[in-house]
Amino acid sequence: MPDIRLTRIDNRLIHGQVATQWCGVVGANLLLVANDAVAADEFRQSLMNMAAPAYAQTRFFTIQKTIDIIHKASPNQHIAIICESPQDVLKLVEGGVPIKKVNIGNMHMADGKRQVATSVAVDDDDVATFKKLQDLGVELEIKRVPDTPAESVDKLFK
């Protein structure tokens, strides 16, 4: 069983908050970005590698590769999975990745989305996806940084 310490939705993926705050708090030493576009974009990978803490390794896998390889993780790998969207997390869960809890950190405002929390904007597809995750037994948490209180996930469904 892989040691998944954090699964976070953050459309910025690896950046300062993830690198400096979340990794230290959860004890992650491997940042796994599960995102099809980034897995093929070496420039974005290089930028994220610069933001990653020196003690942590990084991996940039497609959703399918993550599903295929996560169970081969070493017990010494303490993994933080970072996804861009709830849809990517749902694909991972449905593919057998043992995700028990999802931290919803940052989902930017865009056309067709509505702001529901400090740093979370959703559309109807996002809401339906979060509901499916809950139905699959995944706990949801809206929390931008580790030292702030979690916001109510009920906000997602209003």
Short mmCIF file of N, CA and C in Angstrom, two decimals:
data_model
loop_
_atom_site.label_atom_id
_atom_site.label_comp_id
_atom_site.label_asym_id
_atom_site.label_seq_id
_atom_site.Cartn_x
_atom_site.Cartn_y
_atom_site.Cartn_z
N MET A 1 0.85 -1.19 0.00
CA MET A 1 0.00 0.00 0.00
C MET A 1 0.89 1.25 0.00
N PRO A 2 0.70 2.15 -0.96
CA PRO A 2 1.53 3.36 -0.99
C PRO A 2 1.22 4.28 0.19
N ASP A 3 2.25 4.96 0.67
CA ASP A 3 2.10 5.89 1.80
C ASP A 3 1.74 7.28 1.26
N ILE A 4 0.45 7.48 1.02
CA ILE A 4 -0.03 8.76 0.50
C ILE A 4 -0.34 9.66 1.69
N ARG A 5 0.47 10.69 1.87
CA ARG A 5 0.34 11.60 3.01
C ARG A 5 -0.62 12.75 2.73
N LEU A 6 -0.78 13.10 1.45
CA LEU A 6 -1.62 14.24 1.08
C LEU A 6 -2.05 14.05 -0.36
N THR A 7 -3.32 14.31 -0.62
CA THR A 7 -3.80 14.46 -1.99
C THR A 7 -4.43 15.84 -2.04
N ARG A 8 -3.91 16.68 -2.90
CA ARG A 8 -4.32 18.08 -2.94
C ARG A 8 -4.75 18.47 -4.35
N ILE A 9 -5.85 19.21 -4.41
CA ILE A 9 -6.26 19.83 -5.67
C ILE A 9 -5.79 21.27 -5.61
N ASP A 10 -4.93 21.61 -6.56
CA ASP A 10 -4.40 22.97 -6.63
C ASP A 10 -4.01 23.22 -8.07
N ASN A 11 -4.73 24.12 -8.74
CA ASN A 11 -4.45 24.27 -10.17
C ASN A 11 -3.10 24.93 -10.43
N ARG A 12 -2.39 25.35 -9.39
CA ARG A 12 -1.02 25.84 -9.55
C ARG A 12 -0.02 24.70 -9.43
N LEU A 13 -0.49 23.54 -8.97
CA LEU A 13 0.32 22.34 -8.78
C LEU A 13 1.44 22.59 -7.78
N ILE A 14 2.72 22.42 -8.13
CA ILE A 14 3.80 22.65 -7.17
C ILE A 14 4.16 24.13 -7.18
N HIS A 15 4.05 24.75 -6.01
CA HIS A 15 4.38 26.17 -5.84
C HIS A 15 4.75 26.37 -4.38
N GLY A 16 4.93 27.59 -3.96
CA GLY A 16 5.43 27.88 -2.62
C GLY A 16 4.66 27.24 -1.48
N GLN A 17 3.32 27.33 -1.48
CA GLN A 17 2.55 26.77 -0.37
C GLN A 17 2.72 25.26 -0.28
N VAL A 18 2.66 24.60 -1.40
CA VAL A 18 2.83 23.15 -1.40
C VAL A 18 4.24 22.80 -0.95
N ALA A 19 5.22 23.49 -1.53
CA ALA A 19 6.62 23.17 -1.28
C ALA A 19 7.04 23.48 0.14
N THR A 20 6.69 24.66 0.64
CA THR A 20 7.24 25.07 1.93
C THR A 20 6.35 24.70 3.11
N GLN A 21 5.05 24.63 2.91
CA GLN A 21 4.18 24.39 4.06
C GLN A 21 3.62 22.97 4.10
N TRP A 22 2.92 22.56 3.06
CA TRP A 22 2.24 21.27 3.11
C TRP A 22 3.21 20.10 3.22
N CYS A 23 4.28 20.10 2.45
CA CYS A 23 5.22 18.97 2.48
C CYS A 23 5.80 18.75 3.87
N GLY A 24 6.19 19.84 4.50
CA GLY A 24 6.76 19.72 5.84
C GLY A 24 5.75 19.22 6.86
N VAL A 25 4.54 19.74 6.80
CA VAL A 25 3.51 19.37 7.77
C VAL A 25 3.12 17.89 7.64
N VAL A 26 3.00 17.40 6.42
CA VAL A 26 2.57 16.01 6.24
C VAL A 26 3.74 15.03 6.14
N GLY A 27 4.97 15.55 6.06
CA GLY A 27 6.14 14.68 6.00
C GLY A 27 6.35 14.03 4.65
N ALA A 28 5.94 14.71 3.58
CA ALA A 28 6.11 14.15 2.23
C ALA A 28 7.54 14.34 1.74
N ASN A 29 8.08 13.30 1.12
CA ASN A 29 9.40 13.41 0.50
C ASN A 29 9.34 13.12 -1.01
N LEU A 30 8.11 12.96 -1.52
CA LEU A 30 7.90 12.76 -2.94
C LEU A 30 6.65 13.54 -3.37
N LEU A 31 6.84 14.48 -4.27
CA LEU A 31 5.72 15.24 -4.83
C LEU A 31 5.37 14.63 -6.17
N LEU A 32 4.18 14.06 -6.26
CA LEU A 32 3.75 13.41 -7.49
C LEU A 32 2.65 14.26 -8.12
N VAL A 33 2.98 14.91 -9.21
CA VAL A 33 1.98 15.67 -9.96
C VAL A 33 1.33 14.70 -10.94
N ALA A 34 0.03 14.46 -10.74
CA ALA A 34 -0.73 13.57 -11.62
C ALA A 34 -1.55 14.45 -12.56
N ASN A 35 -1.01 14.65 -13.77
CA ASN A 35 -1.65 15.56 -14.71
C ASN A 35 -1.14 15.24 -16.12
N ASP A 36 -2.07 14.95 -17.02
CA ASP A 36 -1.69 14.54 -18.37
C ASP A 36 -0.90 15.62 -19.11
N ALA A 37 -1.33 16.88 -19.00
CA ALA A 37 -0.66 17.96 -19.74
C ALA A 37 0.75 18.19 -19.20
N VAL A 38 0.91 18.24 -17.89
CA VAL A 38 2.23 18.51 -17.30
C VAL A 38 3.19 17.35 -17.55
N ALA A 39 2.67 16.13 -17.61
CA ALA A 39 3.53 14.97 -17.86
C ALA A 39 4.25 15.09 -19.20
N ALA A 40 3.69 15.88 -20.11
CA ALA A 40 4.30 16.06 -21.43
C ALA A 40 4.97 17.43 -21.61
N ASP A 41 5.05 18.22 -20.55
CA ASP A 41 5.54 19.60 -20.66
C ASP A 41 6.80 19.79 -19.80
N GLU A 42 7.95 19.59 -20.40
CA GLU A 42 9.21 19.67 -19.66
C GLU A 42 9.48 21.06 -19.11
N PHE A 43 9.02 22.11 -19.79
CA PHE A 43 9.23 23.46 -19.30
C PHE A 43 8.49 23.67 -17.97
N ARG A 44 7.21 23.30 -17.92
CA ARG A 44 6.46 23.43 -16.66
C ARG A 44 7.07 22.56 -15.57
N GLN A 45 7.53 21.37 -15.94
CA GLN A 45 8.17 20.51 -14.96
C GLN A 45 9.40 21.18 -14.36
N SER A 46 10.21 21.82 -15.21
CA SER A 46 11.43 22.46 -14.71
C SER A 46 11.09 23.61 -13.76
N LEU A 47 10.04 24.36 -14.05
CA LEU A 47 9.62 25.44 -13.15
C LEU A 47 9.18 24.87 -11.80
N MET A 48 8.41 23.79 -11.83
CA MET A 48 7.94 23.18 -10.58
C MET A 48 9.09 22.55 -9.80
N ASN A 49 10.05 21.99 -10.50
CA ASN A 49 11.22 21.44 -9.81
C ASN A 49 11.97 22.51 -9.03
N MET A 50 11.99 23.73 -9.56
CA MET A 50 12.65 24.84 -8.85
C MET A 50 11.91 25.20 -7.56
N ALA A 51 10.60 25.01 -7.54
CA ALA A 51 9.79 25.36 -6.37
C ALA A 51 9.79 24.25 -5.32
N ALA A 52 10.12 23.04 -5.72
CA ALA A 52 10.08 21.90 -4.79
C ALA A 52 11.18 22.01 -3.75
N PRO A 53 10.90 21.57 -2.53
CA PRO A 53 11.94 21.59 -1.50
C PRO A 53 13.07 20.62 -1.85
N ALA A 54 14.28 20.93 -1.41
CA ALA A 54 15.45 20.14 -1.76
C ALA A 54 15.34 18.70 -1.26
N TYR A 55 14.62 18.47 -0.16
CA TYR A 55 14.53 17.12 0.41
C TYR A 55 13.49 16.25 -0.29
N ALA A 56 12.74 16.81 -1.22
CA ALA A 56 11.67 16.05 -1.86
C ALA A 56 11.99 15.76 -3.32
N GLN A 57 11.68 14.55 -3.74
CA GLN A 57 11.77 14.21 -5.15
C GLN A 57 10.48 14.64 -5.83
N THR A 58 10.52 14.79 -7.14
CA THR A 58 9.31 15.12 -7.89
C THR A 58 9.12 14.08 -8.99
N ARG A 59 7.85 13.83 -9.29
CA ARG A 59 7.47 12.99 -10.41
C ARG A 59 6.32 13.68 -11.12
N PHE A 60 6.30 13.57 -12.43
CA PHE A 60 5.25 14.17 -13.24
C PHE A 60 4.68 13.05 -14.12
N PHE A 61 3.56 12.48 -13.67
CA PHE A 61 2.98 11.32 -14.33
C PHE A 61 1.62 11.67 -14.93
N THR A 62 1.25 10.97 -15.99
CA THR A 62 -0.13 11.05 -16.47
C THR A 62 -1.02 10.39 -15.42
N ILE A 63 -2.31 10.62 -15.55
CA ILE A 63 -3.26 9.98 -14.64
C ILE A 63 -3.11 8.46 -14.74
N GLN A 64 -3.06 7.94 -15.97
CA GLN A 64 -2.97 6.48 -16.14
C GLN A 64 -1.67 5.91 -15.59
N LYS A 65 -0.55 6.61 -15.79
CA LYS A 65 0.71 6.11 -15.25
C LYS A 65 0.68 6.10 -13.73
N THR A 66 0.05 7.11 -13.14
CA THR A 66 -0.08 7.15 -11.68
C THR A 66 -0.84 5.92 -11.20
N ILE A 67 -1.96 5.63 -11.87
CA ILE A 67 -2.78 4.46 -11.51
C ILE A 67 -1.94 3.18 -11.65
N ASP A 68 -1.17 3.10 -12.73
CA ASP A 68 -0.40 1.89 -13.02
C ASP A 68 0.76 1.66 -12.07
N ILE A 69 1.35 2.75 -11.55
CA ILE A 69 2.63 2.62 -10.85
C ILE A 69 2.56 2.89 -9.33
N ILE A 70 1.51 3.52 -8.86
CA ILE A 70 1.46 3.97 -7.45
C ILE A 70 1.64 2.81 -6.47
N HIS A 71 1.15 1.64 -6.80
CA HIS A 71 1.25 0.51 -5.87
C HIS A 71 2.65 -0.09 -5.83
N LYS A 72 3.55 0.40 -6.69
CA LYS A 72 4.94 -0.05 -6.68
C LYS A 72 5.82 0.89 -5.85
N ALA A 73 5.22 1.88 -5.22
CA ALA A 73 5.99 2.85 -4.43
C ALA A 73 6.71 2.15 -3.28
N SER A 74 7.89 2.63 -2.99
CA SER A 74 8.67 2.13 -1.86
C SER A 74 8.03 2.60 -0.56
N PRO A 75 8.13 1.79 0.50
CA PRO A 75 7.61 2.24 1.80
C PRO A 75 8.31 3.51 2.30
N ASN A 76 9.50 3.79 1.78
CA ASN A 76 10.24 5.00 2.18
C ASN A 76 9.74 6.25 1.46
N GLN A 77 8.88 6.07 0.48
CA GLN A 77 8.33 7.22 -0.25
C GLN A 77 7.05 7.67 0.44
N HIS A 78 7.09 8.88 0.96
CA HIS A 78 5.95 9.49 1.64
C HIS A 78 5.38 10.50 0.64
N ILE A 79 4.25 10.16 0.04
CA ILE A 79 3.80 10.79 -1.19
C ILE A 79 2.76 11.88 -0.97
N ALA A 80 2.98 12.99 -1.64
CA ALA A 80 1.95 14.04 -1.77
C ALA A 80 1.55 14.04 -3.25
N ILE A 81 0.29 13.70 -3.50
CA ILE A 81 -0.23 13.73 -4.87
C ILE A 81 -0.87 15.09 -5.09
N ILE A 82 -0.49 15.75 -6.17
CA ILE A 82 -1.07 17.06 -6.48
C ILE A 82 -1.76 16.96 -7.84
N CYS A 83 -3.04 17.31 -7.85
CA CYS A 83 -3.83 17.27 -9.08
C CYS A 83 -4.37 18.66 -9.37
N GLU A 84 -4.67 18.89 -10.63
CA GLU A 84 -5.18 20.19 -11.05
C GLU A 84 -6.68 20.32 -10.84
N SER A 85 -7.40 19.19 -10.84
CA SER A 85 -8.86 19.26 -10.81
C SER A 85 -9.45 18.09 -10.04
N PRO A 86 -10.69 18.26 -9.59
CA PRO A 86 -11.36 17.13 -8.93
C PRO A 86 -11.59 15.96 -9.90
N GLN A 87 -11.73 16.27 -11.19
CA GLN A 87 -11.94 15.21 -12.17
C GLN A 87 -10.72 14.28 -12.23
N ASP A 88 -9.52 14.85 -12.14
CA ASP A 88 -8.31 14.02 -12.13
C ASP A 88 -8.27 13.14 -10.88
N VAL A 89 -8.65 13.70 -9.74
CA VAL A 89 -8.66 12.91 -8.50
C VAL A 89 -9.67 11.76 -8.63
N LEU A 90 -10.83 12.03 -9.18
CA LEU A 90 -11.84 10.99 -9.35
C LEU A 90 -11.31 9.86 -10.24
N LYS A 91 -10.63 10.20 -11.33
CA LYS A 91 -10.05 9.17 -12.20
C LYS A 91 -9.05 8.31 -11.42
N LEU A 92 -8.25 8.94 -10.57
CA LEU A 92 -7.29 8.19 -9.76
C LEU A 92 -8.01 7.23 -8.81
N VAL A 93 -9.02 7.74 -8.12
CA VAL A 93 -9.77 6.91 -7.17
C VAL A 93 -10.45 5.76 -7.89
N GLU A 94 -11.11 6.06 -9.00
CA GLU A 94 -11.79 5.01 -9.76
C GLU A 94 -10.79 4.01 -10.35
N GLY A 95 -9.55 4.45 -10.55
CA GLY A 95 -8.50 3.57 -11.07
C GLY A 95 -7.79 2.76 -10.00
N GLY A 96 -8.21 2.92 -8.75
CA GLY A 96 -7.66 2.10 -7.67
C GLY A 96 -6.60 2.75 -6.81
N VAL A 97 -6.34 4.03 -7.00
CA VAL A 97 -5.38 4.72 -6.13
C VAL A 97 -6.06 4.93 -4.77
N PRO A 98 -5.44 4.44 -3.68
CA PRO A 98 -6.10 4.47 -2.37
C PRO A 98 -6.08 5.85 -1.70
N ILE A 99 -6.90 6.73 -2.23
CA ILE A 99 -7.01 8.10 -1.69
C ILE A 99 -8.18 8.13 -0.72
N LYS A 100 -7.89 8.50 0.52
CA LYS A 100 -8.91 8.54 1.58
C LYS A 100 -9.44 9.95 1.82
N LYS A 101 -8.58 10.95 1.57
CA LYS A 101 -8.93 12.33 1.88
C LYS A 101 -8.35 13.24 0.81
N VAL A 102 -9.10 14.27 0.44
CA VAL A 102 -8.63 15.23 -0.55
C VAL A 102 -8.66 16.63 0.05
N ASN A 103 -7.51 17.28 -0.03
CA ASN A 103 -7.39 18.67 0.38
C ASN A 103 -7.67 19.54 -0.86
N ILE A 104 -8.69 20.36 -0.77
CA ILE A 104 -9.04 21.27 -1.87
C ILE A 104 -8.40 22.61 -1.53
N GLY A 105 -7.34 22.93 -2.27
CA GLY A 105 -6.55 24.10 -1.92
C GLY A 105 -6.81 25.31 -2.77
N ASN A 106 -6.79 25.13 -4.08
CA ASN A 106 -6.95 26.28 -4.95
C ASN A 106 -7.56 25.86 -6.27
N MET A 107 -8.70 26.45 -6.57
CA MET A 107 -9.35 26.25 -7.86
C MET A 107 -9.76 27.64 -8.34
N HIS A 108 -9.01 28.14 -9.33
CA HIS A 108 -9.21 29.51 -9.80
C HIS A 108 -10.60 29.78 -10.36
N MET A 109 -11.00 31.03 -10.25
CA MET A 109 -12.22 31.50 -10.88
C MET A 109 -12.01 31.51 -12.39
N ALA A 110 -13.04 31.12 -13.13
CA ALA A 110 -13.01 31.11 -14.60
C ALA A 110 -14.45 31.23 -15.09
N ASP A 111 -14.60 31.43 -16.39
CA ASP A 111 -15.94 31.52 -16.96
C ASP A 111 -16.76 30.29 -16.58
N GLY A 112 -17.98 30.51 -16.13
CA GLY A 112 -18.86 29.41 -15.77
C GLY A 112 -18.68 28.89 -14.36
N LYS A 113 -17.71 29.46 -13.62
CA LYS A 113 -17.47 29.00 -12.25
C LYS A 113 -17.99 30.04 -11.27
N ARG A 114 -18.29 29.58 -10.07
CA ARG A 114 -18.73 30.47 -8.99
C ARG A 114 -17.84 30.27 -7.77
N GLN A 115 -17.52 31.37 -7.11
CA GLN A 115 -16.66 31.33 -5.92
C GLN A 115 -17.48 30.75 -4.77
N VAL A 116 -16.98 29.68 -4.14
CA VAL A 116 -17.70 29.07 -3.03
C VAL A 116 -16.90 29.10 -1.73
N ALA A 117 -15.61 29.35 -1.84
CA ALA A 117 -14.76 29.42 -0.65
C ALA A 117 -13.63 30.40 -0.96
N THR A 118 -12.80 30.68 0.02
CA THR A 118 -11.76 31.69 -0.12
C THR A 118 -10.96 31.54 -1.41
N SER A 119 -10.54 30.33 -1.71
CA SER A 119 -9.71 30.12 -2.90
C SER A 119 -10.25 29.01 -3.80
N VAL A 120 -11.57 28.81 -3.74
CA VAL A 120 -12.17 27.72 -4.51
C VAL A 120 -13.37 28.22 -5.31
N ALA A 121 -13.27 28.04 -6.63
CA ALA A 121 -14.39 28.34 -7.53
C ALA A 121 -14.73 27.05 -8.26
N VAL A 122 -16.03 26.77 -8.39
CA VAL A 122 -16.48 25.51 -8.98
C VAL A 122 -17.55 25.75 -10.03
N ASP A 123 -17.69 24.76 -10.91
CA ASP A 123 -18.83 24.75 -11.82
C ASP A 123 -19.65 23.49 -11.49
N ASP A 124 -20.72 23.27 -12.23
CA ASP A 124 -21.61 22.14 -11.92
C ASP A 124 -20.90 20.79 -12.05
N ASP A 125 -19.97 20.67 -13.01
CA ASP A 125 -19.23 19.42 -13.17
C ASP A 125 -18.33 19.17 -11.97
N ASP A 126 -17.69 20.22 -11.46
CA ASP A 126 -16.86 20.08 -10.25
C ASP A 126 -17.71 19.60 -9.08
N VAL A 127 -18.87 20.20 -8.91
CA VAL A 127 -19.76 19.83 -7.80
C VAL A 127 -20.17 18.36 -7.91
N ALA A 128 -20.55 17.94 -9.11
CA ALA A 128 -20.94 16.55 -9.32
C ALA A 128 -19.77 15.61 -9.04
N THR A 129 -18.57 16.03 -9.42
CA THR A 129 -17.38 15.21 -9.19
C THR A 129 -17.08 15.10 -7.69
N PHE A 130 -17.19 16.20 -6.96
CA PHE A 130 -16.98 16.15 -5.51
C PHE A 130 -18.01 15.23 -4.85
N LYS A 131 -19.23 15.25 -5.33
CA LYS A 131 -20.28 14.38 -4.79
C LYS A 131 -19.91 12.91 -5.05
N LYS A 132 -19.43 12.61 -6.25
CA LYS A 132 -19.01 11.23 -6.56
C LYS A 132 -17.87 10.80 -5.64
N LEU A 133 -16.92 11.70 -5.41
CA LEU A 133 -15.81 11.37 -4.51
C LEU A 133 -16.34 11.04 -3.11
N GLN A 134 -17.26 11.86 -2.62
CA GLN A 134 -17.86 11.58 -1.31
C GLN A 134 -18.58 10.24 -1.31
N ASP A 135 -19.32 9.96 -2.38
CA ASP A 135 -20.04 8.70 -2.49
C ASP A 135 -19.09 7.50 -2.47
N LEU A 136 -17.87 7.71 -2.93
CA LEU A 136 -16.85 6.65 -2.92
C LEU A 136 -16.10 6.58 -1.59
N GLY A 137 -16.52 7.40 -0.62
CA GLY A 137 -15.93 7.35 0.71
C GLY A 137 -14.73 8.24 0.91
N VAL A 138 -14.50 9.16 -0.02
CA VAL A 138 -13.36 10.07 0.10
C VAL A 138 -13.78 11.29 0.92
N GLU A 139 -13.00 11.59 1.95
CA GLU A 139 -13.25 12.77 2.77
C GLU A 139 -12.73 14.01 2.04
N LEU A 140 -13.52 15.07 2.06
CA LEU A 140 -13.13 16.33 1.42
C LEU A 140 -12.81 17.38 2.47
N GLU A 141 -11.81 18.21 2.19
CA GLU A 141 -11.42 19.28 3.10
C GLU A 141 -11.02 20.50 2.26
N ILE A 142 -11.59 21.64 2.57
CA ILE A 142 -11.18 22.89 1.93
C ILE A 142 -10.23 23.59 2.88
N LYS A 143 -8.97 23.67 2.48
CA LYS A 143 -7.96 24.27 3.35
C LYS A 143 -6.80 24.76 2.49
N ARG A 144 -6.60 26.05 2.49
CA ARG A 144 -5.58 26.65 1.63
C ARG A 144 -4.17 26.37 2.14
N VAL A 145 -3.94 26.61 3.42
CA VAL A 145 -2.63 26.36 4.03
C VAL A 145 -2.84 25.61 5.35
N PRO A 146 -1.82 24.89 5.80
CA PRO A 146 -2.00 24.02 6.97
C PRO A 146 -2.40 24.73 8.26
N ASP A 147 -1.98 25.98 8.44
CA ASP A 147 -2.23 26.63 9.73
C ASP A 147 -3.51 27.47 9.76
N THR A 148 -4.40 27.28 8.80
CA THR A 148 -5.69 27.95 8.84
C THR A 148 -6.78 26.91 9.05
N PRO A 149 -7.90 27.31 9.64
CA PRO A 149 -8.97 26.33 9.83
C PRO A 149 -9.57 25.90 8.48
N ALA A 150 -10.04 24.67 8.44
CA ALA A 150 -10.71 24.18 7.23
C ALA A 150 -12.04 24.91 7.08
N GLU A 151 -12.42 25.16 5.83
CA GLU A 151 -13.72 25.74 5.54
C GLU A 151 -14.71 24.60 5.33
N SER A 152 -15.98 24.87 5.55
CA SER A 152 -17.01 23.84 5.42
C SER A 152 -17.12 23.36 3.98
N VAL A 153 -17.09 22.04 3.78
CA VAL A 153 -17.27 21.51 2.43
C VAL A 153 -18.71 21.65 1.96
N ASP A 154 -19.62 21.96 2.86
CA ASP A 154 -21.01 22.21 2.46
C ASP A 154 -21.08 23.33 1.44
N LYS A 155 -20.12 24.25 1.49
CA LYS A 155 -20.07 25.37 0.53
C LYS A 155 -20.00 24.87 -0.92
N LEU A 156 -19.41 23.70 -1.11
CA LEU A 156 -19.26 23.16 -2.46
C LEU A 156 -20.60 22.82 -3.09
N PHE A 157 -21.57 22.50 -2.28
CA PHE A 157 -22.82 21.92 -2.78
C PHE A 157 -23.99 22.89 -2.77
N LYS A 158 -23.73 24.16 -2.49
CA LYS A 158 -24.81 25.15 -2.47
C LYS A 158 -25.04 25.74 -3.83
#
